[in-house]
């Protein structure tokens, strides 16, 4: 029987329409196609994600699988309270619980968990768009823009920020539902989501909290007058739940904060890395500065100031985003207040991102509490993505409802000025090839306008499908699986479940260097980005690491920085530790200095490392926080102990001719050290591990003072007799001491 071709078009039209009316299914297919390189293990999210955040989570998961808690990490910075790290995600169940299913180290599963959060964000964005009663295509546009627009794509490496950002649409949706019908169940849901979103204390989380706080006030203002008290009570209950759920992280971080280099940043330090004007050009064309292809010639970091959200939402907003107050019809003025709110968010976020280039940021710095804790104003660009995405989706929805062209005149003028500036900048930089990317954007914009040229209602399914495909291809070309969010997994072979032979040999060599001591000796590593924090994944102690938050006393004494230099030749020393031969490094247990070279590892062994447990007999007292550097450098630490005056007053142990101790078995875990010790008279025991609030000591069942000696190490006066000495870390004591 011959095929009747005139029947194919209607059948295809119906099937296409049926598919587009299932936005969640379409979104899943697009997400799966976009994410497959990460899910398959072919590619990995690079830089900070692999070098800083994965190792910390890997250590936490390893501890949990062994039945312990990841309070103290002894492998980085010679030991620090990892759970107090605001970016460690130790308390984030949506990350930690899935990772517990994996036998670490394996970075592919970590990448999978991250991209699953991106899909979770897309589902939440669909729910938000549906609450605005947008059409399926407009819902998809908003979800895809939220998932892959601008910094949401370019900064996937900043995992804690991305996790909070991915939970934002669910908080947004929860607040809208709560405002519609305030009750305790909806308040609980919004509060739980808000608490999960707030478990990463980054600037993005801080800005999200400000945004959602303002949005809650906006919803309260929009409530019917008779419902406002009920709505206010529900919103306050949700805020309280969020605060309680996120309290473990912010309590521990604020307990640690006064002792770190991040207690407060000056205005100049906070405004560091303000948004540069040339990067505004990326709003019009993703690769105009060669972010994704070619040699990057823009200012600043490759990933932090990327604005391209796709052409479709921008074109829709410019052409149909104007005020429709004069337009007659069923949808006259719909979402007008919301559009104005999110337009204000967009403007304020850009002003914030510009940092020191406008007086707005300086004014906020002096007015907003907590703002002085953060640096890098372009973090506010995370707020521009949902704002632009929603404005574009609403504008597209209005066009699909049959409304005529209504340009958003202020945005159109701004876009015209930005286009003129971009062309001038490209020509002035003698990079005419960059104009090709502006022409590409113009071609996509022209195709979209041509597809939307008719005023027919409803728009044909084939046209809707073509618009969606253009949007997907545009994002795939510019924002997905590019060099700022995907690197070849072979660069991360250390973190495979079964490391390659060369990587296994490297780890074995490092372990052999530090030996197999109950209390670890340490290395200082240079030029090995993956092992800067990754050493802890393999149980290798390091005196350095990569973390913006540093214990101030430790940094002062040993010259450790947040970002280790590329080689030992660039290291900065201190008066207490003027070079690698200093006795301070003997105390720290620094066994070797390791540089990565073209031929492998260049290991320089230090000639001496003091035993991890010392029994000095003489005490010298100092008045300042740290011992006098000149005398400290000459100290024989096997015989002499330095104590601050305040610490010396806490014990009755003899200051001279103290007793000798015999040390038996030693058992060490990250959170506790148990030592069998005996002596005929009271004596000093120095454990050469970093001392900090939260550590305490017991001799048998009796608690004894744990002191800070030799600058920052753990000291106990052991009474006469045979004892089991336990030195352990308590997070509750850490909180009590720091708050």
XYZ file of C-alpha atoms in Angstrom:
739
model
C 0.000 0.000 0.000
C 1.516 3.317 -1.009
C 2.486 5.727 1.746
C 0.234 8.760 1.931
C 2.792 11.521 2.529
C 0.124 14.130 3.217
C -0.617 12.235 6.456
C 2.981 12.257 7.691
C 3.128 15.974 8.458
C 0.091 15.995 10.798
C 1.320 12.825 12.524
C 4.785 14.325 12.996
C 3.223 17.572 14.191
C 1.196 15.717 16.815
C 4.158 13.652 18.006
C 6.399 16.695 18.226
C 3.738 18.569 20.157
C 3.308 15.620 22.532
C 7.048 15.479 23.214
C 7.349 19.226 23.812
C 4.484 19.048 26.292
C 6.701 16.803 28.467
C 9.466 19.275 29.364
C 10.910 17.055 32.111
C 11.499 14.201 29.660
C 13.032 16.572 27.102
C 15.216 18.119 29.783
C 16.454 14.707 30.914
C 17.452 13.752 27.367
C 19.312 17.045 26.860
C 21.038 16.733 30.256
C 22.088 13.167 29.494
C 23.568 14.151 26.132
C 25.359 17.156 27.627
C 26.629 15.225 30.667
C 27.712 11.998 29.036
C 31.422 12.928 28.755
C 31.509 13.387 32.558
C 29.244 10.435 33.344
C 31.312 8.098 31.170
C 34.582 9.130 32.800
C 36.048 10.421 29.547
C 36.245 13.973 30.909
C 36.471 15.499 34.371
C 35.588 18.853 35.877
C 39.020 20.493 36.199
C 41.086 22.749 38.458
C 39.655 23.487 41.910
C 37.068 20.734 41.666
C 39.727 18.065 41.220
C 42.549 19.734 43.177
C 40.765 21.098 46.243
C 37.200 19.887 46.685
C 37.403 16.269 45.600
C 40.357 15.414 47.906
C 38.636 16.907 50.951
C 35.442 14.991 50.276
C 37.412 11.844 49.520
C 39.102 12.091 52.921
C 35.750 12.717 54.635
C 34.134 9.740 52.925
C 37.085 7.484 53.740
C 36.769 8.430 57.414
C 33.031 7.818 57.429
C 33.424 4.431 55.749
C 35.924 3.510 58.476
C 33.432 4.460 61.188
C 35.096 7.746 62.136
C 34.132 11.370 61.610
C 36.117 13.832 59.458
C 36.629 16.447 62.154
C 40.409 16.786 61.927
C 42.488 16.269 58.805
C 46.137 15.583 59.842
C 47.450 15.423 56.277
C 47.080 19.043 55.076
C 48.759 22.092 56.662
C 50.194 19.630 59.226
C 46.634 19.263 60.513
C 43.554 21.493 60.483
C 39.833 21.228 61.432
C 38.408 20.207 58.072
C 34.811 20.299 59.251
C 35.221 24.044 59.982
C 36.317 24.736 56.400
C 33.374 26.693 54.906
C 33.921 25.078 51.501
C 34.629 21.487 52.590
C 30.973 20.363 52.218
C 31.452 18.016 55.191
C 27.828 18.456 56.284
C 26.254 18.511 52.784
C 24.163 15.296 52.601
C 23.309 15.658 48.909
C 27.039 15.305 48.175
C 28.400 13.137 50.984
C 25.696 10.468 51.010
C 25.999 9.613 47.283
C 29.796 9.560 47.575
C 29.534 6.989 50.366
C 28.325 4.540 47.710
C 31.681 4.772 45.920
C 34.886 2.992 46.828
C 37.212 5.988 46.764
C 39.472 7.207 45.301
C 37.423 7.437 42.097
C 36.807 10.880 40.650
C 34.293 9.788 37.995
C 31.624 9.195 40.633
C 32.407 12.598 42.167
C 31.843 14.242 38.762
C 28.628 12.256 38.415
C 27.339 13.590 41.721
C 28.082 17.153 40.603
C 26.285 16.852 37.258
C 23.362 15.140 39.021
C 23.040 18.322 41.055
C 22.910 20.252 37.777
C 19.985 18.058 36.676
C 18.358 18.587 40.077
C 18.665 22.324 39.448
C 16.990 21.885 36.065
C 14.028 20.055 37.620
C 13.707 22.826 40.200
C 13.871 25.470 37.470
C 11.049 23.700 35.605
C 8.998 23.766 38.810
C 9.662 27.506 39.213
C 8.731 28.232 35.594
C 5.587 26.110 35.933
C 4.584 28.135 39.003
C 4.617 31.184 36.713
C 2.346 29.264 34.288
C 4.867 29.529 31.465
C 4.508 27.423 28.339
C 6.575 24.183 28.057
C 9.132 25.736 25.688
C 9.575 28.750 27.982
C 9.993 26.347 30.916
C 12.721 24.498 29.047
C 14.454 27.737 28.097
C 14.571 28.843 31.721
C 15.775 25.440 32.941
C 18.546 25.185 30.343
C 19.668 28.751 30.973
C 19.746 28.123 34.717
C 21.727 24.894 34.294
C 24.239 25.971 31.674
C 24.145 29.755 31.370
C 27.125 32.003 32.086
C 29.064 31.242 35.252
C 26.824 28.253 36.008
C 28.765 26.531 33.220
C 32.136 28.265 33.361
C 32.555 27.860 37.132
C 31.612 24.239 37.568
C 35.062 23.834 39.127
C 33.904 25.822 42.182
C 31.884 22.928 43.514
C 30.547 24.414 46.795
C 29.225 27.472 44.959
C 27.656 25.282 42.299
C 25.948 23.039 44.872
C 24.317 26.026 46.602
C 23.368 27.486 43.233
C 21.776 24.192 42.146
C 19.559 24.212 45.233
C 18.458 27.818 44.635
C 15.499 26.995 42.324
C 14.063 24.603 44.909
C 14.241 27.313 47.575
C 12.700 29.750 45.115
C 9.890 27.313 44.345
C 9.403 26.515 48.037
C 9.011 30.183 48.945
C 6.463 30.714 46.167
C 4.400 27.736 47.329
C 4.647 28.931 50.923
C 3.394 32.392 49.974
C 0.473 30.873 48.059
C -0.677 28.804 51.038
C 1.208 29.339 54.286
C 1.240 26.194 56.443
C 3.784 24.323 58.555
C 4.456 21.612 55.944
C 5.410 24.089 53.233
C 7.421 26.103 55.762
C 9.316 22.937 56.702
C 10.062 22.101 53.051
C 11.276 25.624 52.278
C 13.329 25.646 55.472
C 15.020 22.317 54.751
C 15.943 23.367 51.218
C 17.196 26.703 52.492
C 19.320 24.973 55.116
C 20.854 22.620 52.547
C 21.559 25.581 50.276
C 23.284 27.432 53.144
C 25.647 24.602 54.108
C 28.435 26.070 51.966
C 29.566 29.391 53.405
C 30.714 30.939 50.148
C 29.968 34.384 48.770
C 27.480 32.825 46.341
C 25.588 31.326 49.286
C 25.713 34.688 51.043
C 24.291 36.435 47.977
C 21.629 33.760 47.524
C 20.574 34.293 51.141
C 20.295 38.050 50.531
C 18.378 37.475 47.301
C 15.902 35.017 48.796
C 15.483 37.209 51.863
C 14.516 40.131 49.626
C 12.299 37.844 47.560
C 10.525 36.640 50.703
C 9.817 40.267 51.636
C 8.530 40.840 48.104
C 6.197 37.845 48.402
C 5.056 39.105 51.791
C 4.279 42.494 50.231
C 2.277 40.794 47.473
C 0.219 38.732 49.947
C -3.378 39.782 50.547
C -3.527 42.119 53.521
C -5.472 39.664 55.648
C -2.914 36.890 55.033
C 0.248 38.840 55.773
C 0.625 37.877 59.422
C 0.143 34.206 58.605
C 2.564 34.452 55.694
C 5.122 36.263 57.864
C 4.900 33.545 60.532
C 5.420 30.807 57.923
C 8.382 32.600 56.349
C 9.939 33.151 59.793
C 9.489 29.436 60.586
C 11.175 28.498 57.295
C 14.074 30.853 58.079
C 14.447 29.304 61.538
C 14.532 25.772 60.104
C 17.170 26.860 57.565
C 19.257 28.425 60.297
C 19.098 25.338 62.490
C 19.872 22.928 59.647
C 22.900 24.908 58.495
C 24.104 25.693 62.029
C 26.753 22.908 62.220
C 28.659 24.537 59.369
C 28.359 28.168 60.285
C 28.975 27.525 63.986
C 32.167 25.580 63.284
C 33.362 28.086 60.685
C 32.757 31.068 62.947
C 34.537 29.258 65.784
C 37.611 28.862 63.555
C 37.375 32.238 61.827
C 39.020 34.460 64.504
C 42.207 32.365 64.322
C 42.536 32.540 60.528
C 43.659 34.940 57.848
C 40.016 35.481 56.815
C 38.640 37.043 60.001
C 37.986 40.160 57.939
C 39.130 41.421 54.554
C 39.922 45.034 53.802
C 37.911 46.769 51.090
C 40.855 46.516 48.689
C 41.215 42.768 49.351
C 37.461 42.165 49.132
C 37.220 44.017 45.805
C 40.106 42.026 44.339
C 39.216 40.639 40.929
C 36.316 43.020 40.233
C 34.497 42.449 36.950
C 36.455 43.893 34.042
C 34.556 45.821 31.395
C 35.885 43.827 28.406
C 34.317 40.640 29.739
C 30.877 42.214 29.383
C 31.294 41.454 25.680
C 30.758 37.773 26.453
C 27.093 38.543 27.070
C 26.738 38.940 23.284
C 29.088 36.215 22.050
C 30.566 33.423 24.119
C 33.920 33.140 22.385
C 34.553 36.770 21.525
C 37.515 36.754 23.963
C 38.412 33.134 23.107
C 37.041 31.648 26.315
C 36.313 28.301 24.687
C 38.565 28.171 21.619
C 41.803 29.795 20.611
C 44.191 31.755 22.824
C 42.326 33.552 25.576
C 43.028 37.280 25.352
C 40.586 38.641 27.895
C 41.483 40.102 31.288
C 41.393 38.156 34.521
C 40.547 34.512 35.047
C 39.255 32.385 32.166
C 36.190 31.116 34.033
C 35.137 33.689 36.623
C 33.673 36.442 34.427
C 31.852 34.542 31.695
C 28.387 35.946 30.883
C 27.081 34.089 27.845
C 23.682 32.551 28.632
C 22.738 31.855 25.017
C 21.209 34.136 22.429
C 17.571 33.010 22.746
C 16.809 34.406 26.229
C 18.631 37.640 25.360
C 16.781 38.095 22.039
C 13.430 37.250 23.633
C 13.960 39.774 26.426
C 15.148 42.518 24.081
C 12.238 42.037 21.677
C 9.305 41.032 23.894
C 10.427 42.035 27.378
C 9.003 45.553 27.373
C 6.157 46.744 29.584
C 2.855 45.389 28.301
C 0.645 47.644 30.387
C -1.002 49.116 27.239
C -1.528 45.725 25.650
C -5.147 44.616 25.859
C -5.939 41.003 26.420
C -6.218 38.186 28.884
C -2.565 38.403 29.909
C -2.387 42.163 30.298
C 0.328 43.025 32.814
C 0.893 39.400 33.874
C 4.028 38.972 36.074
C 4.719 42.683 35.714
C 5.797 42.998 39.338
C 7.993 39.896 39.113
C 9.665 41.197 35.960
C 10.497 44.440 37.700
C 11.831 42.610 40.749
C 14.146 40.418 38.680
C 15.193 43.354 36.508
C 16.286 45.080 39.716
C 18.148 41.924 40.777
C 19.920 41.874 37.426
C 20.991 45.514 37.692
C 22.153 45.247 41.317
C 24.054 42.007 40.666
C 25.968 43.639 37.820
C 26.768 46.673 39.971
C 27.999 44.367 42.739
C 30.125 42.379 40.266
C 31.779 45.563 39.009
C 33.242 45.979 42.503
C 35.679 48.855 42.803
C 34.628 50.299 39.419
C 31.519 51.869 41.018
C 30.826 53.362 44.479
C 27.971 50.869 44.974
C 30.199 48.013 46.132
C 32.086 50.197 48.618
C 28.805 51.438 50.057
C 27.544 47.868 50.486
C 30.846 46.835 52.059
C 30.295 49.327 54.873
C 26.561 48.640 55.227
C 25.994 44.897 54.815
C 27.133 42.717 57.734
C 29.307 39.785 56.701
C 30.321 41.217 53.346
C 33.870 41.843 54.579
C 34.386 38.066 54.851
C 34.358 37.562 51.084
C 36.402 38.597 48.087
C 35.839 38.509 44.317
C 32.733 40.593 43.434
C 32.093 38.651 40.160
C 30.591 35.898 42.336
C 27.422 37.995 42.005
C 27.228 36.906 38.362
C 25.609 33.708 39.659
C 22.517 35.833 40.334
C 22.433 37.285 36.824
C 21.840 33.852 35.266
C 18.435 33.087 36.858
C 17.386 36.726 36.497
C 18.186 36.868 32.778
C 16.859 33.352 32.276
C 13.488 34.139 33.833
C 13.131 37.477 32.055
C 13.937 35.798 28.732
C 11.577 32.885 29.400
C 8.742 35.235 30.324
C 9.346 37.283 27.195
C 9.340 34.162 25.004
C 6.148 32.984 26.664
C 4.470 36.301 25.862
C 5.497 35.949 22.220
C 4.151 32.396 22.090
C 0.855 33.697 23.455
C 0.640 35.912 20.367
C 1.718 39.267 21.765
C 3.384 41.600 19.262
C 6.948 42.846 19.498
C 7.470 45.032 22.577
C 11.168 45.901 22.894
C 12.636 46.394 26.333
C 13.999 49.823 25.506
C 16.553 50.255 28.346
C 17.986 46.806 27.679
C 18.006 47.428 23.940
C 19.962 50.662 24.395
C 22.410 48.925 26.743
C 22.882 46.064 24.276
C 23.520 48.531 21.450
C 26.148 50.363 23.472
C 27.741 47.069 24.473
C 27.863 45.947 20.839
C 29.550 49.201 19.779
C 32.058 48.890 22.642
C 32.774 45.256 21.743
C 33.461 46.057 18.092
C 35.753 48.925 19.117
C 37.593 46.714 21.627
C 38.090 43.902 19.106
C 39.436 46.237 16.438
C 41.661 48.096 18.922
C 43.146 44.756 20.040
C 43.796 43.825 16.369
C 41.719 40.659 16.663
C 39.260 40.954 13.777
C 38.698 37.193 13.856
C 36.702 37.739 17.061
C 34.076 39.511 14.936
C 33.172 36.094 13.526
C 31.672 35.178 16.891
C 29.568 38.325 16.871
C 28.378 37.365 13.390
C 27.598 33.873 14.695
C 25.434 35.359 17.452
C 23.761 37.658 14.939
C 22.996 34.673 12.675
C 21.444 32.686 15.526
C 19.461 35.747 16.611
C 18.258 36.272 13.048
C 17.168 32.644 12.756
C 15.210 32.880 16.013
C 13.486 36.100 14.964
C 12.596 34.548 11.625
C 11.080 31.502 13.370
C 9.036 33.769 15.643
C 7.982 36.201 12.927
C 4.388 34.922 12.562
C 1.687 35.866 15.030
C -0.230 32.604 14.728
C -1.493 30.976 17.931
C -0.527 28.352 18.752
C 2.917 28.369 17.164
C 3.511 25.280 15.039
C 5.238 22.403 16.871
C 7.928 22.254 14.197
C 8.819 25.887 14.877
C 8.978 25.219 18.619
C 11.246 22.239 18.033
C 13.528 24.292 15.768
C 13.797 27.009 18.440
C 14.653 24.416 21.089
C 17.308 22.807 18.869
C 18.898 26.186 18.178
C 19.025 26.873 21.918
C 20.579 23.463 22.649
C 23.180 23.737 19.885
C 24.074 27.259 20.982
C 24.700 26.145 24.582
C 26.574 23.040 23.485
C 28.916 25.050 21.284
C 29.689 27.755 23.838
C 28.991 26.530 27.362
C 29.004 22.754 27.660
C 32.102 20.521 27.571
C 34.506 23.363 26.940
C 37.963 23.943 28.354
C 36.646 25.790 31.408
C 34.544 22.860 32.621
C 35.937 19.675 31.088
C 39.445 18.204 30.865
C 40.610 14.804 29.761
C 40.365 12.291 32.570
C 43.843 10.959 31.843
C 45.141 14.056 33.625
C 43.466 12.743 36.790
C 44.755 9.188 36.713
C 45.785 9.450 40.368
C 42.138 9.431 41.342
C 41.045 6.344 39.515
C 39.855 3.330 41.489
C 42.965 1.526 40.247
C 45.758 4.049 39.582
C 47.917 3.542 36.518
C 51.367 1.981 37.184
C 53.220 5.297 36.889
C 50.877 6.989 39.353
C 51.012 4.023 41.717
C 54.813 4.200 41.648
C 54.703 7.929 42.454
C 52.470 7.372 45.486
C 54.630 4.489 46.677
C 57.755 6.662 46.392
C 56.185 9.424 48.473
C 55.016 6.966 51.120
C 58.472 5.451 51.339
C 59.956 8.906 51.844
C 57.846 9.682 54.922
C 58.123 6.151 56.335
C 55.536 4.243 58.337
C 55.370 6.057 61.674
C 52.305 5.962 63.957
C 52.372 9.778 64.022
C 53.052 10.866 60.429
C 56.130 12.636 59.152
C 55.514 15.104 56.355
C 56.551 16.436 52.975
C 56.331 19.795 51.285
C 55.068 19.316 47.733
C 55.615 21.641 44.770
C 54.412 21.509 41.190
C 51.962 18.653 41.807
C 48.540 20.273 41.666
C 46.572 17.084 42.211
C 48.605 16.155 45.286
C 48.560 19.617 46.857
C 45.419 18.522 48.684
C 45.262 15.019 47.255
C 48.125 13.779 49.432
C 45.574 13.263 52.181
C 43.582 10.874 50.009
C 46.587 8.528 50.082
C 47.521 9.115 53.729
C 50.611 11.214 52.920
C 51.255 14.069 55.333
C 51.909 17.522 53.878
C 52.815 20.773 55.608
C 51.097 22.812 52.882
C 47.844 22.698 50.933
C 45.442 24.764 48.891
C 42.820 26.611 50.928
C 41.964 30.323 51.174
C 41.444 29.943 54.956
C 44.659 29.437 56.938
C 45.443 29.082 60.644
C 47.219 32.406 61.266
C 49.647 31.182 63.925
C 50.805 28.329 61.709
C 51.278 30.630 58.713
C 53.295 33.103 60.803
C 55.590 30.478 62.267
C 56.309 28.422 59.135
C 55.609 30.797 56.252
C 52.836 28.655 54.778
C 50.546 30.353 52.247
C 47.046 29.563 51.031
C 48.338 28.821 47.542
C 51.700 27.019 47.491
C 54.202 28.278 44.898
C 55.216 26.217 41.889
C 58.695 25.401 43.211
C 60.619 25.453 46.484
C 62.788 28.262 45.110
C 59.798 30.609 45.379
C 59.056 29.762 49.015
C 58.837 32.538 51.613
C 60.440 31.769 55.002
C 60.069 33.390 58.428
C 62.224 34.534 61.349
C 61.434 31.281 63.192
C 62.052 29.103 60.132
C 64.530 31.015 57.921
C 65.394 28.043 55.686
C 64.725 24.329 55.306
C 67.504 23.463 57.763
C 65.680 25.281 60.589
C 64.941 23.310 63.737
C 61.314 24.433 63.515
C 60.931 22.073 60.548
C 62.457 19.290 62.661
C 59.601 19.814 65.106
C 57.059 19.771 62.301
C 58.359 16.451 61.032
C 59.281 17.754 57.586
C 61.137 14.798 56.078
C 61.580 16.006 52.517
C 60.945 18.693 49.921
C 59.460 17.325 46.703
C 59.515 19.162 43.380
C 57.892 17.778 40.260
C 60.306 17.796 37.326
C 60.207 16.598 33.749
C 62.023 13.427 34.816
C 59.696 12.645 37.715
C 60.153 13.605 41.348
C 63.055 15.617 42.697
C 63.153 14.728 46.403
C 65.451 16.607 48.762
C 65.679 14.839 52.110
C 66.273 16.884 55.222
C 69.178 15.596 57.359
C 67.213 15.558 60.612
C 63.665 15.157 61.870
C 62.910 15.098 65.578
C 60.991 12.173 67.042
C 57.258 12.772 66.954
C 57.146 12.474 70.750
C 59.635 14.412 72.905
C 60.405 14.423 76.651
C 62.122 17.756 77.445
C 63.230 18.469 80.998
C 63.560 22.260 80.968
C 60.906 24.914 80.303
C 61.405 28.436 79.008
C 58.516 30.889 79.260
C 57.733 33.651 76.738
C 55.312 36.569 77.052
C 54.397 37.035 73.385
C 52.166 34.706 71.392
C 55.171 32.996 69.779
C 58.652 32.438 71.254
C 61.383 34.977 70.442
C 62.663 33.936 67.014
C 66.400 34.286 67.702
C 66.307 32.034 70.773
C 63.794 29.680 69.168
C 66.127 28.993 66.238
C 68.884 27.856 68.628
C 66.732 25.678 70.874
C 67.488 22.005 71.466
C 63.864 20.851 71.531
C 64.745 17.410 72.825
C 65.785 19.100 76.081
C 63.916 22.415 76.168
C 60.240 23.342 75.879
C 58.868 26.838 75.150
C 55.574 27.711 76.887
C 53.533 30.926 76.753
C 53.215 32.521 80.172
C 49.489 31.831 80.294
C 49.996 28.138 79.522
C 52.723 27.673 82.130
C 50.267 28.762 84.828
C 47.913 25.861 84.069
C 50.189 23.103 85.413
C 52.330 22.224 88.438
C 54.883 20.274 86.412
C 58.486 21.254 87.281
C 59.982 23.994 85.138
C 63.480 22.559 85.590
C 64.799 19.021 85.991
C 61.453 17.456 85.059
C 61.167 13.677 85.113
C 62.126 11.326 82.313
C 59.377 9.365 80.549
C 59.348 5.972 78.883
C 57.072 5.829 75.849
C 55.570 2.503 74.827
C 53.023 1.788 72.089
C 51.493 4.626 70.110
C 48.196 4.426 68.206
C 47.206 7.344 65.986
C 43.966 8.185 64.131
C 43.010 11.557 62.644
C 40.947 12.481 65.704
C 42.936 10.872 68.538
C 46.379 9.667 69.641
C 46.800 7.036 72.376
C 50.227 6.666 74.025
C 51.387 4.208 76.685
C 53.735 6.187 78.930
C 55.408 5.731 82.324
C 57.797 7.639 84.581
C 59.033 7.743 88.146
C 58.311 11.482 88.418
C 56.041 13.972 86.620
C 57.437 14.802 83.194
C 56.728 16.776 80.051
C 55.484 15.030 76.926
C 55.442 16.970 73.668
C 53.465 15.524 70.778
C 54.705 17.270 67.644
C 51.260 17.752 66.145
C 49.397 21.039 65.683
C 47.516 22.147 68.790
C 44.238 23.994 68.458
C 41.074 24.546 70.436
C 39.100 21.314 70.651
C 42.020 19.069 71.526
C 42.066 17.734 75.086
C 44.069 15.171 77.073
C 43.231 12.361 79.487
C 45.569 10.329 81.647
C 43.585 7.198 82.262
C 40.087 8.458 83.084
C 41.224 11.807 84.434
C 41.419 14.885 82.239
C 44.653 16.862 82.450
C 45.566 20.241 80.905
C 46.636 20.087 77.256
C 48.981 22.993 76.639
C 50.342 24.790 73.582
C 54.117 24.629 73.491
C 56.978 25.360 71.088
C 54.737 27.769 69.279
C 51.822 25.495 68.429
C 52.363 21.874 69.440
C 50.546 19.685 71.986
C 52.090 19.448 75.442
C 51.005 17.389 78.473
C 52.448 17.128 81.968
C 52.257 13.384 82.654
C 52.054 12.414 86.361
C 54.322 9.763 87.851
C 53.429 6.126 87.209
C 52.288 4.071 84.224
C 49.428 5.535 82.229
C 47.519 5.475 79.013
C 47.579 9.026 77.666
C 44.823 9.941 75.216
C 44.916 13.172 73.238
C 41.671 13.560 71.291
C 39.720 16.136 69.312
C 36.191 17.171 70.294
C 34.175 19.307 67.842
C 31.913 20.457 70.674
C 34.907 21.747 72.649
C 36.150 23.410 69.467
C 32.833 25.245 69.133
C 32.684 26.160 72.809
C 36.209 27.590 72.746
C 35.775 29.590 69.548
C 32.325 31.106 70.023
